[in-house]
């Protein structure tokens, strides 16, 4: 019979385990042994750090050195030479690529993981309140035209895909009766603009923006006034090139890949050293990239961990390119990262479409139901985080504790149900479920320590470890060993093991994790995770301010 206590799953304070009277002495010996092992591990940590530093330096190839003059000269070959990035690493723009409209960044030399390759400040810093959480519409154009430097921004937008010159060329070809139009141009320019302009309200609002631009004396670079077609093209340029954190010129030259070799760090709102740093976005490599290899990003920023079917639909809707189905993803079977494996449901690659499914007679795919649940639960977590933050120090958090505890149980149930439905412990959605589970448990442990008993805290940490261990394995298989997401999970695993070694070593061993069947093995695993976390973090130092200062210092010395 189920207990009437909704928090019985946390355990009772007087449950017997590491804390029962008969085993206090033995548990104390276990904890003493665990502490001795931890001290032994710490004693060799500095040696390990030096070895890792030597390994990092040895695989880095030729160090990249750049002066202010070098930055300026290389910026001349970019589409916006008068608005160079804050920093351009060892990369160049290749205009002969088969994808990305024929242009994109490639590595100018071998690049080790963590190489800073681009730092840029957005030309449009975020979006209007009306646009947050929605697909960009004409409100975003109105927001842009209201900015103080709107004229300069409009000029820059001409080189964003679809370029103004290209759009005019395509429609001129149509007007002359020539049907020889590139299929991609037909989809991304002709069909999209035609779809937009079929809407009567869109045409009316678009004309209002033309009049608004004329009032503000904003025109095309050649002095010609805006047309309704210019408004449509600008909207597509924002949709195709905009990021959640704003609009960037040089970042728009990165092409998308389902197995990207770079990551874009969004501007931080919590920079402890510089308010200016909040305006930067930086791109770094996440694995070794050979000279001449294309540099790619994943266009979805938050969340990245969505199913293939959802990614395919969103990327088609927002960027008008199709990542394809199983036939395309089979090419990733040769990748050392398990991109294909992370999508399998019951051993099969699920069907997908680039368009929204409209057939209401069929049951929605398993992944759709899981993602809807995740969206709702993530919203609940955001509300709880805000509630705990606003009530910090008030002392009355019992109602929030009840909600957070119920949320933790619900996510645990979602993980169990999803594992059964997906029949794939490495599915990308399970990674998202487990990360959410860890975040909720962390919220409980950090904000409710006065409410939780020791036994309840231990049981929470047990469930924390049961989520973090498979999450780490999944991320390593899908992202590789040098990805910043993996560093965070290594940190979580290390902290969880440390806590259990200190407070409940027998419960830790009872989990029967591979390679952690004894206290000594568990201590070694903790040390390994901690070392790996520190190694990966050293690859991504977030030292943008130092990099820019170094280039500017060389400018003053010239």
Coordinates of C-alpha atoms in Angstrom, one line a residue:
X1 CA 0.0 0.0 0.0
X2 CA 1.3 3.4 -0.9
X3 CA 2.4 5.7 1.9
X4 CA 0.3 8.8 2.7
X5 CA 3.4 10.8 2.9
X6 CA 4.1 12.4 -0.5
X7 CA 7.8 12.7 0.4
X8 CA 8.2 9.1 1.5
X9 CA 10.4 8.5 -1.5
X10 CA 13.0 10.8 0.2
X11 CA 13.3 8.2 3.0
X12 CA 12.6 8.5 6.7
X13 CA 15.0 10.1 9.0
X14 CA 15.3 7.0 11.2
X15 CA 15.7 4.5 8.3
X16 CA 18.6 2.1 8.8
X17 CA 21.4 2.2 6.3
X18 CA 24.7 4.2 6.8
X19 CA 23.2 5.8 9.9
X20 CA 21.8 2.9 11.9
X21 CA 23.2 2.3 15.4
X22 CA 24.5 -1.2 14.7
X23 CA 26.7 -0.1 11.9
X24 CA 27.8 3.4 13.1
X25 CA 31.3 2.2 13.8
X26 CA 31.6 0.4 10.5
X27 CA 30.1 3.3 8.6
X28 CA 32.5 5.6 10.4
X29 CA 35.4 3.5 9.3
X30 CA 34.1 3.6 5.7
X31 CA 33.9 7.3 5.7
X32 CA 37.4 7.6 7.2
X33 CA 38.7 5.4 4.5
X34 CA 36.9 7.4 1.9
X35 CA 38.4 10.6 3.2
X36 CA 41.9 9.1 3.2
X37 CA 41.4 8.1 -0.5
X38 CA 40.2 11.6 -1.3
X39 CA 43.3 13.1 0.3
X40 CA 45.5 10.7 -1.6
X41 CA 43.7 11.6 -4.9
X42 CA 44.1 15.3 -4.2
X43 CA 47.9 14.8 -3.6
X44 CA 48.4 13.7 -7.2
X45 CA 46.0 16.3 -8.7
X46 CA 48.7 18.8 -9.4
X47 CA 50.8 16.2 -11.2
X48 CA 47.8 15.3 -13.3
X49 CA 47.2 18.9 -14.2
X50 CA 50.7 19.3 -15.4
X51 CA 50.5 16.2 -17.5
X52 CA 47.2 17.3 -19.1
X53 CA 48.7 20.8 -19.8
X54 CA 51.6 19.2 -21.6
X55 CA 49.2 17.0 -23.6
X56 CA 47.1 20.0 -24.5
X57 CA 50.1 22.0 -25.6
X58 CA 51.6 19.1 -27.6
X59 CA 48.4 18.5 -29.7
X60 CA 47.8 22.2 -30.3
X61 CA 49.9 22.5 -33.4
X62 CA 51.3 25.9 -34.3
X63 CA 50.1 28.6 -31.9
X64 CA 48.1 31.3 -33.7
X65 CA 49.4 34.8 -33.3
X66 CA 47.5 37.8 -34.6
X67 CA 48.2 41.5 -34.6
X68 CA 45.8 44.4 -35.1
X69 CA 47.1 44.9 -38.6
X70 CA 46.6 41.2 -39.4
X71 CA 43.0 41.4 -38.1
X72 CA 42.3 44.4 -40.3
X73 CA 43.9 42.9 -43.4
X74 CA 42.0 39.6 -43.1
X75 CA 38.7 41.5 -42.4
X76 CA 39.0 43.1 -45.9
X77 CA 38.1 39.7 -47.4
X78 CA 34.8 39.5 -45.3
X79 CA 31.5 40.8 -46.6
X80 CA 31.6 43.7 -44.0
X81 CA 35.1 45.0 -44.1
X82 CA 34.0 48.3 -42.4
X83 CA 32.5 46.3 -39.5
X84 CA 35.1 43.7 -38.7
X85 CA 34.6 41.3 -35.8
X86 CA 36.2 42.0 -32.5
X87 CA 38.5 39.0 -33.1
X88 CA 39.0 36.7 -36.1
X89 CA 40.9 33.5 -35.3
X90 CA 42.8 31.2 -37.7
X91 CA 39.9 30.9 -40.2
X92 CA 38.9 32.3 -43.5
X93 CA 35.8 32.7 -45.6
X94 CA 35.6 30.1 -48.5
X95 CA 33.3 31.2 -51.3
X96 CA 33.4 27.8 -53.2
X97 CA 31.6 25.6 -50.7
X98 CA 28.8 23.3 -51.9
X99 CA 26.6 24.3 -49.0
X100 CA 25.5 27.5 -47.3
X101 CA 25.0 29.5 -50.6
X102 CA 28.5 28.6 -51.6
X103 CA 30.3 30.3 -48.8
X104 CA 31.3 29.5 -45.2
X105 CA 34.3 29.5 -42.8
X106 CA 37.1 26.9 -43.0
X107 CA 40.1 26.3 -40.8
X108 CA 43.3 28.1 -42.0
X109 CA 45.4 25.6 -39.9
X110 CA 44.9 22.6 -37.7
X111 CA 42.8 23.6 -34.7
X112 CA 42.7 21.8 -31.4
X113 CA 39.5 21.8 -29.4
X114 CA 38.8 25.0 -27.6
X115 CA 40.4 27.3 -30.2
X116 CA 38.7 30.7 -30.2
X117 CA 37.9 31.4 -33.8
X118 CA 35.5 34.3 -33.7
X119 CA 34.4 37.1 -31.3
X120 CA 31.7 39.5 -32.4
X121 CA 29.3 42.0 -31.0
X122 CA 25.7 41.8 -32.2
X123 CA 24.4 44.6 -34.5
X124 CA 20.9 44.0 -33.1
X125 CA 21.1 43.2 -29.4
X126 CA 18.2 40.9 -28.8
X127 CA 14.7 41.3 -30.0
X128 CA 11.6 43.4 -29.1
X129 CA 9.4 42.2 -26.3
X130 CA 6.6 41.3 -28.8
X131 CA 9.0 38.9 -30.6
X132 CA 10.3 37.0 -27.6
X133 CA 9.5 33.3 -27.9
X134 CA 7.9 33.8 -31.3
X135 CA 9.0 33.4 -34.9
X136 CA 10.3 36.7 -36.2
X137 CA 7.7 38.9 -37.9
X138 CA 7.3 42.4 -39.1
X139 CA 7.5 43.6 -35.4
X140 CA 11.2 42.8 -35.7
X141 CA 11.6 45.1 -38.7
X142 CA 9.8 47.9 -36.9
X143 CA 12.1 47.3 -33.9
X144 CA 15.1 47.5 -36.2
X145 CA 14.0 50.7 -38.0
X146 CA 13.5 52.4 -34.6
X147 CA 17.1 51.9 -33.6
X148 CA 19.4 55.0 -33.7
X149 CA 21.8 53.3 -36.2
X150 CA 19.0 51.8 -38.3
X151 CA 20.4 53.2 -41.6
X152 CA 23.8 51.5 -41.0
X153 CA 22.1 48.2 -40.0
X154 CA 20.0 48.2 -43.1
X155 CA 23.1 48.6 -45.3
X156 CA 24.7 45.6 -43.5
X157 CA 21.6 43.5 -44.0
X158 CA 22.1 43.7 -47.8
X159 CA 24.9 41.1 -47.6
X160 CA 22.9 38.7 -45.4
X161 CA 21.2 35.7 -47.1
X162 CA 19.1 36.3 -49.1
X163 CA 21.3 39.1 -50.4
X164 CA 19.5 42.1 -52.0
X165 CA 21.5 41.7 -55.2
X166 CA 20.5 38.0 -55.4
X167 CA 16.8 38.7 -54.8
X168 CA 16.7 41.3 -57.5
X169 CA 18.6 39.0 -59.9
X170 CA 16.1 36.1 -59.2
X171 CA 13.0 38.2 -59.8
X172 CA 14.5 39.8 -62.9
X173 CA 15.0 36.4 -64.2
X174 CA 11.4 35.5 -63.6
X175 CA 10.1 38.7 -65.2
X176 CA 12.1 37.9 -68.4
X177 CA 10.4 34.5 -68.6
X178 CA 13.6 32.6 -67.9
X179 CA 12.9 29.5 -65.7
X180 CA 16.5 28.6 -65.0
X181 CA 16.4 29.4 -61.3
X182 CA 18.4 27.5 -58.7
X183 CA 16.0 25.2 -56.8
X184 CA 17.2 26.5 -53.5
X185 CA 16.6 30.1 -54.6
X186 CA 13.2 29.1 -55.7
X187 CA 12.4 27.7 -52.2
X188 CA 14.2 30.2 -50.0
X189 CA 13.5 33.4 -52.0
X190 CA 10.6 33.1 -54.5
X191 CA 8.3 30.7 -52.6
X192 CA 8.9 32.3 -49.2
X193 CA 8.4 35.8 -50.4
X194 CA 5.3 34.8 -52.3
X195 CA 3.9 33.1 -49.2
X196 CA 4.4 36.2 -47.1
X197 CA 2.9 38.6 -49.6
X198 CA -0.2 36.5 -50.2
X199 CA -1.3 37.6 -46.7
X200 CA -3.4 40.8 -47.0
X201 CA -2.5 42.0 -43.5
X202 CA 1.2 41.4 -44.2
X203 CA 1.0 43.5 -47.4
X204 CA -0.8 46.3 -45.4
X205 CA 1.7 46.2 -42.5
X206 CA 4.6 46.0 -44.9
X207 CA 3.5 49.1 -46.7
X208 CA 3.2 50.9 -43.4
X209 CA 6.9 50.0 -42.7
X210 CA 7.8 51.4 -46.1
X211 CA 6.2 54.7 -45.1
X212 CA 7.8 54.6 -41.7
X213 CA 11.2 54.1 -43.2
X214 CA 10.6 57.1 -45.5
X215 CA 9.6 59.2 -42.5
X216 CA 12.8 58.4 -40.8
X217 CA 14.8 59.0 -44.0
X218 CA 16.0 55.4 -44.1
X219 CA 16.8 54.2 -47.6
X220 CA 18.8 51.7 -49.6
X221 CA 22.6 52.3 -49.9
X222 CA 22.1 53.6 -53.5
X223 CA 19.6 56.2 -52.2
X224 CA 16.5 54.5 -53.5
X225 CA 13.5 54.3 -51.2
X226 CA 12.4 51.1 -49.6
X227 CA 9.9 48.9 -51.4
X228 CA 7.6 46.2 -50.0
X229 CA 9.9 43.6 -51.5
X230 CA 12.8 45.1 -49.5
X231 CA 10.8 44.6 -46.3
X232 CA 10.0 41.0 -47.2
X233 CA 13.7 40.3 -48.0
X234 CA 14.8 41.9 -44.7
X235 CA 12.4 39.8 -42.7
X236 CA 13.8 36.6 -44.4
X237 CA 17.3 37.8 -43.7
X238 CA 16.5 38.1 -40.0
X239 CA 14.8 34.7 -39.9
X240 CA 17.5 32.9 -41.7
X241 CA 20.4 34.5 -39.9
X242 CA 19.2 35.6 -36.5
X243 CA 20.1 33.9 -33.2
X244 CA 18.1 33.9 -30.1
X245 CA 20.6 36.3 -28.5
X246 CA 20.4 38.8 -31.5
X247 CA 21.6 39.4 -35.0
X248 CA 25.3 38.9 -35.9
X249 CA 26.9 39.6 -39.2
X250 CA 30.0 37.4 -39.2
X251 CA 28.4 34.6 -37.2
X252 CA 25.9 34.3 -40.1
X253 CA 28.6 33.0 -42.3
X254 CA 28.8 29.7 -40.3
X255 CA 26.9 26.9 -41.9
X256 CA 24.7 24.4 -40.0
X257 CA 25.6 20.8 -39.3
X258 CA 23.9 18.1 -37.3
X259 CA 27.4 17.1 -36.1
X260 CA 29.0 20.6 -35.6
X261 CA 32.6 21.1 -34.8
X262 CA 32.1 24.5 -33.1
X263 CA 30.0 26.0 -30.4
X264 CA 28.7 29.5 -30.0
X265 CA 28.8 30.9 -26.5
X266 CA 26.0 33.4 -26.0
X267 CA 26.6 36.7 -24.2
X268 CA 26.7 36.3 -20.5
X269 CA 24.4 38.4 -18.3
X270 CA 26.4 37.6 -15.2
X271 CA 29.9 38.6 -16.1
X272 CA 31.8 39.2 -12.8
X273 CA 34.6 41.3 -14.3
X274 CA 33.2 43.4 -17.1
X275 CA 29.8 44.7 -18.1
X276 CA 31.1 45.0 -21.7
X277 CA 31.8 41.3 -21.9
X278 CA 28.1 40.7 -21.8
X279 CA 27.9 42.0 -25.4
X280 CA 30.3 39.4 -26.9
X281 CA 29.5 36.1 -28.5
X282 CA 32.4 33.8 -29.2
X283 CA 32.8 30.7 -31.2
X284 CA 35.2 27.9 -30.3
X285 CA 36.0 24.5 -31.8
X286 CA 34.7 21.5 -29.8
X287 CA 37.1 18.9 -31.3
X288 CA 40.2 18.7 -33.4
X289 CA 39.6 20.3 -36.8
X290 CA 42.0 19.8 -39.8
X291 CA 43.3 22.6 -42.0
X292 CA 40.8 23.2 -44.8
X293 CA 37.9 21.6 -43.0
X294 CA 34.6 23.5 -42.9
X295 CA 33.7 25.1 -39.5
X296 CA 30.0 24.5 -38.5
X297 CA 27.5 25.4 -35.8
X298 CA 24.2 24.0 -34.8
X299 CA 21.6 26.7 -35.5
X300 CA 19.4 25.6 -32.6
X301 CA 20.6 27.3 -29.4
X302 CA 18.1 26.5 -26.7
X303 CA 17.3 23.7 -26.2
X304 CA 19.8 21.9 -28.5
X305 CA 18.6 18.5 -27.3
X306 CA 15.4 18.0 -29.4
X307 CA 14.4 15.0 -31.6
X308 CA 15.4 14.8 -35.2
X309 CA 11.8 15.2 -36.3
X310 CA 11.5 18.5 -34.3
X311 CA 14.8 19.8 -35.5
X312 CA 13.9 19.0 -39.1
X313 CA 10.6 20.9 -38.8
X314 CA 12.1 24.0 -37.0
X315 CA 15.0 24.3 -39.3
X316 CA 12.8 24.1 -42.4
X317 CA 10.3 26.6 -40.9
X318 CA 12.9 29.1 -39.8
X319 CA 15.8 28.7 -42.3
X320 CA 14.1 26.9 -45.2
X321 CA 16.7 24.1 -45.5
X322 CA 16.0 20.4 -45.0
X323 CA 18.3 18.3 -42.9
X324 CA 16.7 15.2 -44.4
X325 CA 15.6 11.9 -43.0
X326 CA 17.2 8.6 -42.3
X327 CA 18.8 8.4 -45.8
X328 CA 20.9 11.5 -44.9
X329 CA 21.6 10.5 -41.3
X330 CA 23.1 7.2 -42.4
X331 CA 26.2 9.2 -43.4
X332 CA 26.8 9.8 -39.7
X333 CA 27.3 6.1 -39.1
X334 CA 31.0 6.7 -40.0
X335 CA 31.3 9.5 -37.4
X336 CA 33.1 8.7 -34.1
X337 CA 30.2 10.5 -32.4
X338 CA 26.9 8.5 -32.2
X339 CA 24.7 11.1 -34.0
X340 CA 22.6 8.3 -35.7
X341 CA 22.3 6.2 -32.5
X342 CA 20.9 9.1 -30.5
X343 CA 17.8 9.2 -32.7
X344 CA 16.8 5.5 -32.7
X345 CA 13.5 4.5 -31.2
X346 CA 13.2 0.8 -30.5
X347 CA 16.1 0.3 -32.9
X348 CA 14.6 2.2 -35.8
X349 CA 15.1 5.7 -37.2
X350 CA 11.7 7.3 -36.8
X351 CA 10.0 8.8 -39.8
X352 CA 9.9 12.6 -40.1
X353 CA 8.7 15.4 -42.3
X354 CA 10.0 19.0 -42.8
X355 CA 6.4 20.2 -42.5
X356 CA 4.1 20.2 -39.5
X357 CA 2.1 17.0 -39.1
X358 CA -1.6 17.8 -39.7
X359 CA -3.1 14.3 -39.6
X360 CA -5.1 14.1 -36.4
X361 CA -6.2 10.5 -36.9
X362 CA -2.8 9.1 -36.1
X363 CA -1.3 9.1 -32.6
X364 CA 1.6 11.6 -32.3
X365 CA 5.1 10.1 -32.4
X366 CA 6.6 9.1 -29.0
X367 CA 9.2 11.9 -29.2
X368 CA 6.5 14.5 -29.6
X369 CA 4.8 13.5 -26.4
X370 CA 8.1 13.5 -24.5
X371 CA 9.0 16.9 -25.8
X372 CA 5.7 18.4 -24.9
X373 CA 6.1 17.1 -21.3
X374 CA 9.7 18.4 -21.2
X375 CA 8.6 21.9 -22.4
X376 CA 6.0 22.0 -19.6
X377 CA 8.3 20.8 -16.9
X378 CA 11.1 23.1 -17.9
X379 CA 8.7 26.0 -17.6
X380 CA 7.8 24.9 -14.1
X381 CA 11.5 24.7 -13.2
X382 CA 12.0 28.3 -14.4
X383 CA 9.1 29.5 -12.3
X384 CA 10.5 27.7 -9.2
X385 CA 14.0 29.1 -9.8
X386 CA 12.5 32.6 -10.0
X387 CA 10.4 32.0 -6.9
X388 CA 13.3 30.7 -4.8
X389 CA 15.4 33.6 -5.9
X390 CA 12.8 36.3 -5.1
X391 CA 12.1 34.7 -1.6
X392 CA 15.8 34.3 -0.7
X393 CA 16.2 34.9 3.0
X394 CA 12.5 35.2 3.7
X395 CA 12.5 31.8 5.5
X396 CA 9.1 30.7 4.2
X397 CA 9.9 28.3 1.4
X398 CA 7.8 25.3 2.4
X399 CA 5.2 25.7 -0.4
X400 CA 8.0 26.0 -3.0
X401 CA 9.7 22.9 -1.5
X402 CA 6.5 20.9 -2.0
X403 CA 6.3 22.0 -5.6
X404 CA 9.9 21.3 -6.3
X405 CA 9.7 17.9 -4.6
X406 CA 6.6 17.0 -6.7
X407 CA 8.4 18.2 -9.9
X408 CA 11.4 16.0 -9.1
X409 CA 9.2 13.0 -8.7
X410 CA 7.4 13.8 -12.0
X411 CA 10.6 14.1 -13.9
X412 CA 11.8 10.8 -12.5
X413 CA 8.6 9.2 -13.7
X414 CA 9.1 10.8 -17.1
X415 CA 12.6 9.3 -17.4
X416 CA 11.3 5.8 -16.5
X417 CA 8.4 6.1 -19.0
X418 CA 10.6 7.6 -21.7
X419 CA 13.2 4.8 -21.4
X420 CA 10.5 2.2 -21.9
X421 CA 8.9 4.0 -24.8
X422 CA 12.2 4.9 -26.6
X423 CA 13.9 1.6 -25.9
X424 CA 17.2 3.5 -26.3
X425 CA 19.2 4.6 -23.2
X426 CA 21.3 6.9 -25.3
X427 CA 18.4 8.8 -27.0
X428 CA 18.9 12.5 -27.2
X429 CA 15.7 13.2 -25.4
X430 CA 16.7 11.1 -22.4
X431 CA 19.8 13.4 -22.1
X432 CA 17.4 16.4 -21.8
X433 CA 15.2 14.6 -19.3
X434 CA 18.2 13.7 -17.1
X435 CA 19.7 17.2 -17.3
X436 CA 16.4 18.6 -16.1
X437 CA 16.3 16.1 -13.3
X438 CA 19.7 17.1 -12.1
X439 CA 18.7 20.8 -12.2
X440 CA 15.7 20.2 -10.1
X441 CA 17.6 18.1 -7.5
X442 CA 20.3 20.8 -7.3
X443 CA 17.5 23.4 -6.7
X444 CA 16.2 21.3 -3.8
X445 CA 19.5 20.6 -2.2
X446 CA 20.8 24.2 -2.5
X447 CA 17.6 26.0 -1.3
X448 CA 15.9 23.5 1.0
X449 CA 18.7 22.3 3.2
X450 CA 16.9 23.5 6.3
X451 CA 13.9 21.4 5.5
X452 CA 15.5 18.2 4.2
X453 CA 16.7 15.7 6.7
X454 CA 20.1 14.0 6.2
X455 CA 18.4 10.8 5.0
X456 CA 16.2 12.7 2.5
X457 CA 19.3 14.5 1.2
X458 CA 21.1 11.2 0.7
X459 CA 18.1 9.7 -1.2
X460 CA 18.0 12.8 -3.4
X461 CA 21.7 12.4 -4.1
X462 CA 21.2 8.7 -5.0
X463 CA 18.7 9.7 -7.6
X464 CA 21.0 12.5 -8.8
X465 CA 23.7 9.9 -9.4
X466 CA 21.3 7.6 -11.2
X467 CA 20.6 10.3 -13.7
X468 CA 24.1 11.8 -14.0
X469 CA 25.9 8.6 -14.7
X470 CA 24.0 7.6 -17.9
X471 CA 23.8 11.3 -19.0
X472 CA 27.6 11.5 -18.9
X473 CA 27.9 8.3 -21.0
X474 CA 25.3 9.6 -23.5
X475 CA 27.0 13.0 -23.9
X476 CA 30.4 11.4 -24.4
X477 CA 29.1 9.2 -27.1
X478 CA 27.2 12.0 -28.9
X479 CA 29.5 15.1 -28.3
X480 CA 32.9 13.6 -27.8
X481 CA 35.3 14.0 -24.8
X482 CA 36.1 17.7 -25.2
X483 CA 32.7 19.3 -25.3
X484 CA 31.8 21.9 -22.6
X485 CA 28.5 20.1 -21.9
X486 CA 30.5 17.0 -20.9
X487 CA 32.7 19.1 -18.5
X488 CA 29.5 20.2 -16.6
X489 CA 28.3 16.6 -16.3
X490 CA 31.8 15.5 -15.1
X491 CA 31.5 18.1 -12.4
X492 CA 28.1 16.9 -11.4
X493 CA 29.2 13.3 -11.2
X494 CA 32.3 14.3 -9.2
X495 CA 30.3 16.3 -6.7
X496 CA 27.7 13.5 -6.3
X497 CA 30.4 10.9 -5.6
X498 CA 32.1 13.2 -3.1
X499 CA 28.9 13.7 -1.2
X500 CA 28.1 10.0 -1.1
X501 CA 31.6 9.1 0.0
X502 CA 31.3 11.5 2.8
X503 CA 27.8 10.8 4.0
X504 CA 26.6 7.4 2.7
X505 CA 29.4 5.3 1.3
X506 CA 27.4 2.0 1.6
X507 CA 24.5 3.5 -0.4
X508 CA 27.1 4.6 -3.1
X509 CA 28.4 1.0 -3.4
X510 CA 24.9 -0.4 -3.5
X511 CA 24.3 1.5 -6.8
X512 CA 26.7 -1.0 -8.4
X513 CA 28.0 1.4 -11.0
X514 CA 30.6 -0.1 -13.4
X515 CA 34.1 0.7 -12.1
X516 CA 32.8 1.8 -8.7
X517 CA 32.3 -1.5 -6.9
X518 CA 34.7 -0.5 -4.0
X519 CA 35.4 2.7 -2.1
X520 CA 38.8 2.9 -3.7
X521 CA 37.4 2.5 -7.2
X522 CA 34.7 5.2 -6.4
X523 CA 37.4 7.6 -5.1
X524 CA 39.4 7.0 -8.3
X525 CA 36.4 7.7 -10.4
X526 CA 35.7 10.9 -8.5
X527 CA 39.3 12.0 -9.1
X528 CA 39.0 11.2 -12.8
X529 CA 35.8 13.1 -13.2
X530 CA 37.2 16.1 -11.4
X531 CA 40.4 16.1 -13.5
X532 CA 38.4 15.7 -16.7
X533 CA 36.2 18.6 -15.8
X534 CA 39.2 20.8 -15.1
X535 CA 40.9 19.7 -18.3
X536 CA 37.9 20.5 -20.5
X537 CA 37.3 23.8 -18.7
X538 CA 40.9 24.8 -19.5
X539 CA 40.0 24.4 -23.2
X540 CA 37.3 27.0 -22.9
X541 CA 38.8 29.7 -20.7
X542 CA 36.3 32.4 -21.8
X543 CA 39.2 34.8 -22.0
X544 CA 37.7 37.0 -24.7
X545 CA 38.7 40.3 -22.9
X546 CA 42.3 39.1 -22.7
X547 CA 42.4 38.1 -26.4
X548 CA 41.0 41.5 -27.5
X549 CA 43.4 43.3 -25.2
X550 CA 46.3 41.4 -26.6
X551 CA 45.4 42.4 -30.2
X552 CA 44.9 46.0 -29.2
X553 CA 48.2 46.1 -27.3
X554 CA 50.0 44.9 -30.5
X555 CA 48.2 47.8 -32.3
X556 CA 49.7 50.3 -29.9
X557 CA 53.2 48.8 -30.3
X558 CA 53.1 49.1 -34.1

